[in-house]
CSV table of C-alpha atoms and ligand atoms in Angstrom, one decimal:
chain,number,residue,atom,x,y,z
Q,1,UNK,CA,-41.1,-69.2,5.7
Q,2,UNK,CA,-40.1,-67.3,1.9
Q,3,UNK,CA,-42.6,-65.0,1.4
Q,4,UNK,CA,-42.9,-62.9,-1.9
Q,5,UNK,CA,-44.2,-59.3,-1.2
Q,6,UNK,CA,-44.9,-56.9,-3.5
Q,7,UNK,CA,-45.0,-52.7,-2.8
Q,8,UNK,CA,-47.4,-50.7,-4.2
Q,9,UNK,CA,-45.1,-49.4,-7.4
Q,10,UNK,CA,-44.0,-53.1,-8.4
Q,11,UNK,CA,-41.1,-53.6,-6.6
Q,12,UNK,CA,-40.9,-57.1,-5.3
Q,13,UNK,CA,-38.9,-58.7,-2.1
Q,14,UNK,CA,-38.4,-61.9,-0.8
Q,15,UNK,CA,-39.4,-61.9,3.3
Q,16,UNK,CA,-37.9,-64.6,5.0
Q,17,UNK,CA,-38.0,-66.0,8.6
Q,18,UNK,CA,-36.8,-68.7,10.5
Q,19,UNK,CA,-36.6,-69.7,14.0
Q,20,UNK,CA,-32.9,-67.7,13.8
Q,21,UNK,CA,-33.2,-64.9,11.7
Q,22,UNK,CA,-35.1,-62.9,9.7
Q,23,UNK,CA,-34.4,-61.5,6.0
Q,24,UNK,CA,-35.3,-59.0,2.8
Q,25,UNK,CA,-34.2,-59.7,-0.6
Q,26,UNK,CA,-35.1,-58.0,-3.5
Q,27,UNK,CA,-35.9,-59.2,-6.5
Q,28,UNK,CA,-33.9,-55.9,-8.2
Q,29,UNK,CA,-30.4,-57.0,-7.7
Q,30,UNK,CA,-30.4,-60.1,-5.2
Q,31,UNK,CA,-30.4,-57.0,-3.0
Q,32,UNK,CA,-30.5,-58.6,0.7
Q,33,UNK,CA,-31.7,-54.9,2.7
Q,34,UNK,CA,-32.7,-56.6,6.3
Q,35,UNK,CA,-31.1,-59.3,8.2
Q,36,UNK,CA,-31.1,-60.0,12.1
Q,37,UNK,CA,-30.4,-62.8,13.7
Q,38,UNK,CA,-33.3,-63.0,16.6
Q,39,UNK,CA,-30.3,-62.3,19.3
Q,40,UNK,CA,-29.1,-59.0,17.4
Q,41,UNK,CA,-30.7,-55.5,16.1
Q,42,UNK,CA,-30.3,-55.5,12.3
Q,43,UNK,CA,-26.9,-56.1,11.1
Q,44,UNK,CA,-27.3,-54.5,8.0
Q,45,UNK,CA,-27.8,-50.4,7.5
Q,46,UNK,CA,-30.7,-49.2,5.3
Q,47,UNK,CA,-30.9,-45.7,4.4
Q,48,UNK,CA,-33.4,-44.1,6.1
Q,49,UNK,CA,-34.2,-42.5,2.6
Q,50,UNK,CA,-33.8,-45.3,0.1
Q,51,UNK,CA,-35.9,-45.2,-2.6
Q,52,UNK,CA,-37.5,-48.5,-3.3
Q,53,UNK,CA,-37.3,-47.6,-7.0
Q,54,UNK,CA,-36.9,-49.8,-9.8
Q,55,UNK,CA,-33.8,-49.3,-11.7
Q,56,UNK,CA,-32.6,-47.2,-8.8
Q,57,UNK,CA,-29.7,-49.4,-6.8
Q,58,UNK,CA,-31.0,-49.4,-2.8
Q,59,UNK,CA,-29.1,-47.4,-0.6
Q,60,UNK,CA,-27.9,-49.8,1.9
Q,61,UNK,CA,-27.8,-53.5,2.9
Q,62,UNK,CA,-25.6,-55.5,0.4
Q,63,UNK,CA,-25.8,-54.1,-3.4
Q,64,UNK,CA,-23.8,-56.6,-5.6
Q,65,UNK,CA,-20.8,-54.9,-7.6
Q,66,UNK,CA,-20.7,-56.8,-10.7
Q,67,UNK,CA,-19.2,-57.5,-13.4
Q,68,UNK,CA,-16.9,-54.1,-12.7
Q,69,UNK,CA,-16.2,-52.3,-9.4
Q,70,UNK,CA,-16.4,-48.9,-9.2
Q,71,UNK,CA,-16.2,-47.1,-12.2
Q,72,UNK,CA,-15.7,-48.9,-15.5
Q,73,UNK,CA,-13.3,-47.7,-17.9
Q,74,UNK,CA,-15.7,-46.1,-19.9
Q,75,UNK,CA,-17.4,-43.4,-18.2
Q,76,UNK,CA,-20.8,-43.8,-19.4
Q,77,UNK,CA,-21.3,-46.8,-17.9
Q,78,UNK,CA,-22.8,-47.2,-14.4
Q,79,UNK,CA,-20.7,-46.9,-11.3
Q,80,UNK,CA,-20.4,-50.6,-9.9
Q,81,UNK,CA,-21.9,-52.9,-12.9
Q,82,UNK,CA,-25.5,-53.3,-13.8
Q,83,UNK,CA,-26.3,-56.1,-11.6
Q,84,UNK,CA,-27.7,-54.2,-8.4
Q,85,UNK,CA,-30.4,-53.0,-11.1
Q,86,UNK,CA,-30.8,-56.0,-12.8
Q,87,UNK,CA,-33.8,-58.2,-12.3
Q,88,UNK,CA,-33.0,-61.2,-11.4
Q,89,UNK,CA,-34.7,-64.3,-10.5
Q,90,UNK,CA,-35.4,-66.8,-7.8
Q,91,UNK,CA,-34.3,-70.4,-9.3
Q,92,UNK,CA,-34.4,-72.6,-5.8
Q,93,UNK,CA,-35.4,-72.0,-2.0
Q,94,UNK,CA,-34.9,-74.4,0.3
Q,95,UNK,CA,-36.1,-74.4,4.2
Q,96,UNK,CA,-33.3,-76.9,5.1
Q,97,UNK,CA,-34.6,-77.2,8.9
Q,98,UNK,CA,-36.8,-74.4,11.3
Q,99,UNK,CA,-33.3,-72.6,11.9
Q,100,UNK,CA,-31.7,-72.6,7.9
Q,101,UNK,CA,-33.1,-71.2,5.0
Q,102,UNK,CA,-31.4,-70.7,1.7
Q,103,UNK,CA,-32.3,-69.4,-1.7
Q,104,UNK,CA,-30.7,-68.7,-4.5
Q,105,UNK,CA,-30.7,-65.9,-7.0
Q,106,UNK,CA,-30.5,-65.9,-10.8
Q,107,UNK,CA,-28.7,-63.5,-13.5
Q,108,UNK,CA,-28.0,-64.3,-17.3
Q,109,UNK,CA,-26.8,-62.4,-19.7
Q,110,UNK,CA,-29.4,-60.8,-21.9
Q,111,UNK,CA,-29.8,-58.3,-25.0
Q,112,UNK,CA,-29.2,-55.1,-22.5
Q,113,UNK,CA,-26.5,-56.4,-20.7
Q,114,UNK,CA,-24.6,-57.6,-23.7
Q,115,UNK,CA,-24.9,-53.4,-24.7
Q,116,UNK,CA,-23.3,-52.7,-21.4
Q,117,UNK,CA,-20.9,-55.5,-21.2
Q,118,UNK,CA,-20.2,-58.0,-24.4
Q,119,UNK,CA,-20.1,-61.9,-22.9
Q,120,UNK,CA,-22.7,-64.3,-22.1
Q,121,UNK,CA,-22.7,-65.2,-18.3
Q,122,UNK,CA,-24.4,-66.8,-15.1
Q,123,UNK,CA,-24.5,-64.7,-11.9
Q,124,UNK,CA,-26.0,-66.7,-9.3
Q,125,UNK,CA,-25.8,-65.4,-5.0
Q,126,UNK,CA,-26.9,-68.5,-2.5
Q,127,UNK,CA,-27.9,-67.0,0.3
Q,128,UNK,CA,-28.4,-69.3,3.7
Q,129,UNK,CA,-30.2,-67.5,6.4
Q,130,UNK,CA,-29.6,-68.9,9.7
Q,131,UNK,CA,-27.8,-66.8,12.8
Q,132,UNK,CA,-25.4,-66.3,10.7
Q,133,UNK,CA,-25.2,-64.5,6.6
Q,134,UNK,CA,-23.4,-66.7,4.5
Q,135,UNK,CA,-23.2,-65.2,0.3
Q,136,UNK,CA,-21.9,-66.9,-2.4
Q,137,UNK,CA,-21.4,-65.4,-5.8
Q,138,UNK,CA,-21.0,-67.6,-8.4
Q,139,UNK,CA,-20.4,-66.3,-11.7
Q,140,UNK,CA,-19.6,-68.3,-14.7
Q,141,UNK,CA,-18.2,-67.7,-17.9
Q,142,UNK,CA,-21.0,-68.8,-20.9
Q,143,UNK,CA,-19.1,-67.3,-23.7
Q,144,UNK,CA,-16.4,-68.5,-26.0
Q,145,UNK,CA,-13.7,-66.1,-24.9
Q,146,UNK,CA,-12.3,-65.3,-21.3
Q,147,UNK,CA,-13.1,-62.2,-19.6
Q,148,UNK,CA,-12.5,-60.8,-16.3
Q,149,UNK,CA,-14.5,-59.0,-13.7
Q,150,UNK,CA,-13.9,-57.0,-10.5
Q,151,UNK,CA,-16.7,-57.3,-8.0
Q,152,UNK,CA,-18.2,-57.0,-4.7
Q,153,UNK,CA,-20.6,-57.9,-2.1
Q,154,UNK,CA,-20.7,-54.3,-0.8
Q,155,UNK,CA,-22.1,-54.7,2.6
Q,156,UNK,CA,-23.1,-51.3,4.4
Q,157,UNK,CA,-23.2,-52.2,8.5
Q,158,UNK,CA,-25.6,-50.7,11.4
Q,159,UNK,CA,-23.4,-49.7,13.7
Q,160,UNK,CA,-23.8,-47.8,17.2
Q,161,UNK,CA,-22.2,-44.5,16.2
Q,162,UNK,CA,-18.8,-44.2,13.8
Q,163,UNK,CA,-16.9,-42.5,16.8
Q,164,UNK,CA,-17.9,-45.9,18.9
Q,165,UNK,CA,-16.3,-48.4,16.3
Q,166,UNK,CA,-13.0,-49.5,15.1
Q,167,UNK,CA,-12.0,-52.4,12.5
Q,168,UNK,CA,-9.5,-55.1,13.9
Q,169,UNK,CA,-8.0,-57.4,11.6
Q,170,UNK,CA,-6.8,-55.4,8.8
Q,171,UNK,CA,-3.9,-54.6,10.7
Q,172,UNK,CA,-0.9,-55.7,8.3
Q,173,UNK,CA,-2.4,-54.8,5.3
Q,174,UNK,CA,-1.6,-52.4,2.6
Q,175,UNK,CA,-4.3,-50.4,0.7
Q,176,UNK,CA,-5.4,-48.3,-2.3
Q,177,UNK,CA,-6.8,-44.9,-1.1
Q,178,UNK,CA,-9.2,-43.8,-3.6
Q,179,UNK,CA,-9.0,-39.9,-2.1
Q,180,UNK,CA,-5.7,-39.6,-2.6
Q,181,UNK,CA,-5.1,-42.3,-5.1
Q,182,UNK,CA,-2.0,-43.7,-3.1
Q,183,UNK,CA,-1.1,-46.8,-1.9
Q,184,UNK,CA,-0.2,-46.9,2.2
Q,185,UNK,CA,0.2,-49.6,4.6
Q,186,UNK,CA,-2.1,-49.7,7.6
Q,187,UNK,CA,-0.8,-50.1,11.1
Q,188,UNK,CA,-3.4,-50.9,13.3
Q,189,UNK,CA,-6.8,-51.2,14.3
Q,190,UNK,CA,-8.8,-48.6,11.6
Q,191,UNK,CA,-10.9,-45.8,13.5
Q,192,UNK,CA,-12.8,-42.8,11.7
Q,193,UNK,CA,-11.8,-39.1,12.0
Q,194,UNK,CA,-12.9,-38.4,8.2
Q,195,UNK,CA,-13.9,-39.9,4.8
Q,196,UNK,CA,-12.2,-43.5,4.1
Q,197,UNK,CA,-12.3,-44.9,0.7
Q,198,UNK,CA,-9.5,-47.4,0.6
Q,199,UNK,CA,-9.1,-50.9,-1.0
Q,200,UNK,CA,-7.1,-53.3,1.2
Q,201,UNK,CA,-5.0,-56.1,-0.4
Q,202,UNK,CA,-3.2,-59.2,0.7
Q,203,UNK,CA,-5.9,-59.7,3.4
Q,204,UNK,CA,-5.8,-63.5,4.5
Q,205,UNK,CA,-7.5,-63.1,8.1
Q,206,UNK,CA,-11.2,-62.5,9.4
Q,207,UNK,CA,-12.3,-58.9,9.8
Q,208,UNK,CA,-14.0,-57.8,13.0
Q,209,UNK,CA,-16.2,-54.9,13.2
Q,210,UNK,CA,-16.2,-53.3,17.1
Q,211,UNK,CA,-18.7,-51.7,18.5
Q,212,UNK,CA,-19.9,-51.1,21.8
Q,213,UNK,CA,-22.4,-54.2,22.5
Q,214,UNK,CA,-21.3,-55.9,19.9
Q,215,UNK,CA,-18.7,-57.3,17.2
Q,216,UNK,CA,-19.6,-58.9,13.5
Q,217,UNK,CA,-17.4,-60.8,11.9
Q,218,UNK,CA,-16.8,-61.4,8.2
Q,219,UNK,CA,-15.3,-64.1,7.2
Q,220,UNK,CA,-14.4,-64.4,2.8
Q,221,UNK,CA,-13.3,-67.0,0.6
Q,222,UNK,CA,-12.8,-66.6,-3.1
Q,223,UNK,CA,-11.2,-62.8,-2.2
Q,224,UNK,CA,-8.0,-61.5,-0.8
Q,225,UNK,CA,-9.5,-57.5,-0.9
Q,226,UNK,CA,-11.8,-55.2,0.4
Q,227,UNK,CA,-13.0,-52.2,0.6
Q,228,UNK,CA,-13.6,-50.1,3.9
Q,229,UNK,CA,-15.6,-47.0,3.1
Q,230,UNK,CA,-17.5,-44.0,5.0
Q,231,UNK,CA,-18.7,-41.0,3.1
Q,232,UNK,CA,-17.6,-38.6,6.1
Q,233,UNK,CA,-19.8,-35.2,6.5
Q,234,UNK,CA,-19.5,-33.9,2.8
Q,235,UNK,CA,-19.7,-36.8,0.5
Q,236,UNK,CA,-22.7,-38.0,3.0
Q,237,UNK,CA,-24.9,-34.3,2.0
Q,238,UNK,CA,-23.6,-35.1,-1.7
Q,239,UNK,CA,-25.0,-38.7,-1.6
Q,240,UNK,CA,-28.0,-39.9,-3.2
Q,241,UNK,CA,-31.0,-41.3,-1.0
Q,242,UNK,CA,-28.9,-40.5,2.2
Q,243,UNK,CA,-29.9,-38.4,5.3
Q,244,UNK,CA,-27.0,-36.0,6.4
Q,245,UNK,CA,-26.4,-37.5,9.7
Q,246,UNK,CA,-25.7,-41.1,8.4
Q,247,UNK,CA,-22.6,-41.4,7.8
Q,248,UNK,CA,-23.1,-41.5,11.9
Q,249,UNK,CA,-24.7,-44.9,11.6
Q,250,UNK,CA,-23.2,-46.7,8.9
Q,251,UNK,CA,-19.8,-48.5,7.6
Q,252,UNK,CA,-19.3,-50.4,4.6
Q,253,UNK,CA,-17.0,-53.3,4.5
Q,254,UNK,CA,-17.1,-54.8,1.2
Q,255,UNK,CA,-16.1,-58.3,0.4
Q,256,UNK,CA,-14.4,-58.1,-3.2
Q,257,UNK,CA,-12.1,-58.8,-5.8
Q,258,UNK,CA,-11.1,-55.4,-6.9
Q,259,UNK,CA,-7.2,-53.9,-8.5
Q,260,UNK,CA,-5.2,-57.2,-8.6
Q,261,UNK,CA,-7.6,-59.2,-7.3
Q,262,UNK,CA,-10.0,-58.8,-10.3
Q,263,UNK,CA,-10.2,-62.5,-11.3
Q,264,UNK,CA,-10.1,-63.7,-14.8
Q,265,UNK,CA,-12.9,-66.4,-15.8
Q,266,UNK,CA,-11.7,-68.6,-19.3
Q,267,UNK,CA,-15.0,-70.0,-20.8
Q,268,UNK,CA,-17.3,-72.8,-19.2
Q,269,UNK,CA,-14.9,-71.7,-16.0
Q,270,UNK,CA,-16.5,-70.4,-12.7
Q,271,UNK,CA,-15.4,-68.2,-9.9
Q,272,UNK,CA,-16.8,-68.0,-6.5
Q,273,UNK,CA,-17.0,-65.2,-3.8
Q,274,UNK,CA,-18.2,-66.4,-0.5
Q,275,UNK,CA,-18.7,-63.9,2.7
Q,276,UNK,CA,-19.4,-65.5,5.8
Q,277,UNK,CA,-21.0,-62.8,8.0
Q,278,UNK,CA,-21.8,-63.4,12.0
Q,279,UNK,CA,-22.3,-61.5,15.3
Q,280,UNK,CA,-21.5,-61.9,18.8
Q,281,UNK,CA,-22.7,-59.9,21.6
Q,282,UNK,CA,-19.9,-58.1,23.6
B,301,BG6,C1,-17.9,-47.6,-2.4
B,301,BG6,C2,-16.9,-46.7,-3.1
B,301,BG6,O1,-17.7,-48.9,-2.7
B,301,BG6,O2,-19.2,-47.3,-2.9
B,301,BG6,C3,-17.3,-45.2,-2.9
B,301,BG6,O3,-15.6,-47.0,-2.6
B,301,BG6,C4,-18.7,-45.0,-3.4
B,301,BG6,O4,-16.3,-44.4,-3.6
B,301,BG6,C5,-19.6,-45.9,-2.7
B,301,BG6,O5,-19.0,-43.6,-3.1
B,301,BG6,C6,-21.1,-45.8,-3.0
B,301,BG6,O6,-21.3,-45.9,-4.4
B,301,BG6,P1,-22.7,-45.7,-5.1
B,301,BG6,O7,-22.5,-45.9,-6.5
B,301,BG6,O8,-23.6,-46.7,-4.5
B,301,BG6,O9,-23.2,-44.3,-4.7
């Protein structure tokens, strides 16, 4: 069942449940904030004090970076693209059988964004709701010249505690640390003492979240980076609609195309970045 709700200042979600899962997507964004598969607790972290604002990006589930990760080059424009603010809109649904449902999600180019950003464009995210998350990000180049974009599907995790969790599968990669602004190469499983900001490269393998009862998987196509990133203690008290404690309960791992991965689109061309997201009980 797709359901569209409405809260009491405007703000608009898609609700949708199946005999596997159940979902949120907001309009503002293609901003999915809830899924869980019926065996699992949530698998996505929402900020215990998100605003549900319009033109204010959700703290937590999966904002879309887009069409620039992080910050652009010019610092007056928004951290992490314009479309987690966007509106965007709902241009098919499909309840494929009781267990699969799948949506997709609209973004053109309009007046406003050609201020921010100068091509004409598509951005659509399928979503197919089932036990597992699968996103797919299409975005395609309407203009008459080429550009390029670095992006992500910035998913922020519920996870047990941050001292309970390691990351497996990351193990023989190097990364970008965005603290220090160094490159390293990591050896190992990743664990959390402090604040991580880093952009891994090269990856080619699955990535498995660990916790205590349970492991997700992500799975991307389309992307050879990603990002792992907790705020730690000070950045958590600096952050917008975040309790102080949350970096306890959160971990983002961010399917992207970021540093040399940015992809470059020539016109009429299209670029895809799929994250395949699942979770098995431990
Ligand atoms: C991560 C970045 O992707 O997003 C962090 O690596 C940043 O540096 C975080 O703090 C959250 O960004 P924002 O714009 O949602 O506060």
């Amino acid at each position: 069942m797709i359901n569209l709700q409405k809260l009491k200042n405007g703000f608009e979600y898609l609700d949708i449940s199946n005999k596997s899962a159940h979902a949120k997507i907001a309009l503002q964004g293609a901003h999915i904030f809830h899924y869980a598969p019926h065996n699992s607790n949530p698998l996505l972290w929402l900020s215990q004090a998100s605003d549900f604002e319009l033109g204010k990006a959700i703290r937590g589930g999966v904002p879309i970076c887009w069409p620039w990760f992080g910050m652009s080059e010019n610092p007056e424009l928004p951290q992490h693209g314009f479309a987690r603010t966007s509106m965007w809109q709902l241009s098919a649904s499909s309840e494929i059988d009781a267990h699969t449902t799948e949506l997709t999600l609209t973004l053109k180019h309009s007046k406003s964004s050609l201020k921010l950003w100068p091509y004409r464009f598509e951005l659509s995210l399928h979503v197919r709701v089932s036990d597992t998350l699968t996103m797919e990000l299409k975005t395609t180049n309407l203009d008459e010249k080429p550009f390029k974009i670095t992006q992500a599907l910035h998913s922020y995790f519920q996870i047990s505690d941050i001292s309970h969790v390691h990351i497996e599968g990351l193990g023989k990669s190097s990364y970008f640390d965005a603290l220090t602004q160094e490159q390293y190469q990591q050896n190992g499983d990743i664990e959390f003492y402090q604040e991580v900001d880093r952009i891994y490269q090269g990856i080619k393998h699955e990535i498995r979240l660990v916790d205590i009862k349970r492991q997700i998987v992500i799975k991307n196509e389309g992307s050879s980076s990603a990002v792992v990133w907790n705020p730690w203690i000070e950045k958590c008290a600096r952050m917008s609609a975040m309790n102080n404690d949350a970096y306890r309960t959160m971990v983002c791992i961010e399917s992207a195309n970021a540093l040399e991965d940015a992809k470059a689109i020539a016109p009429l061309q299209s670029h895809t970045l799929k994250a395949y997201i699942e979770v098995t009980n431990l």
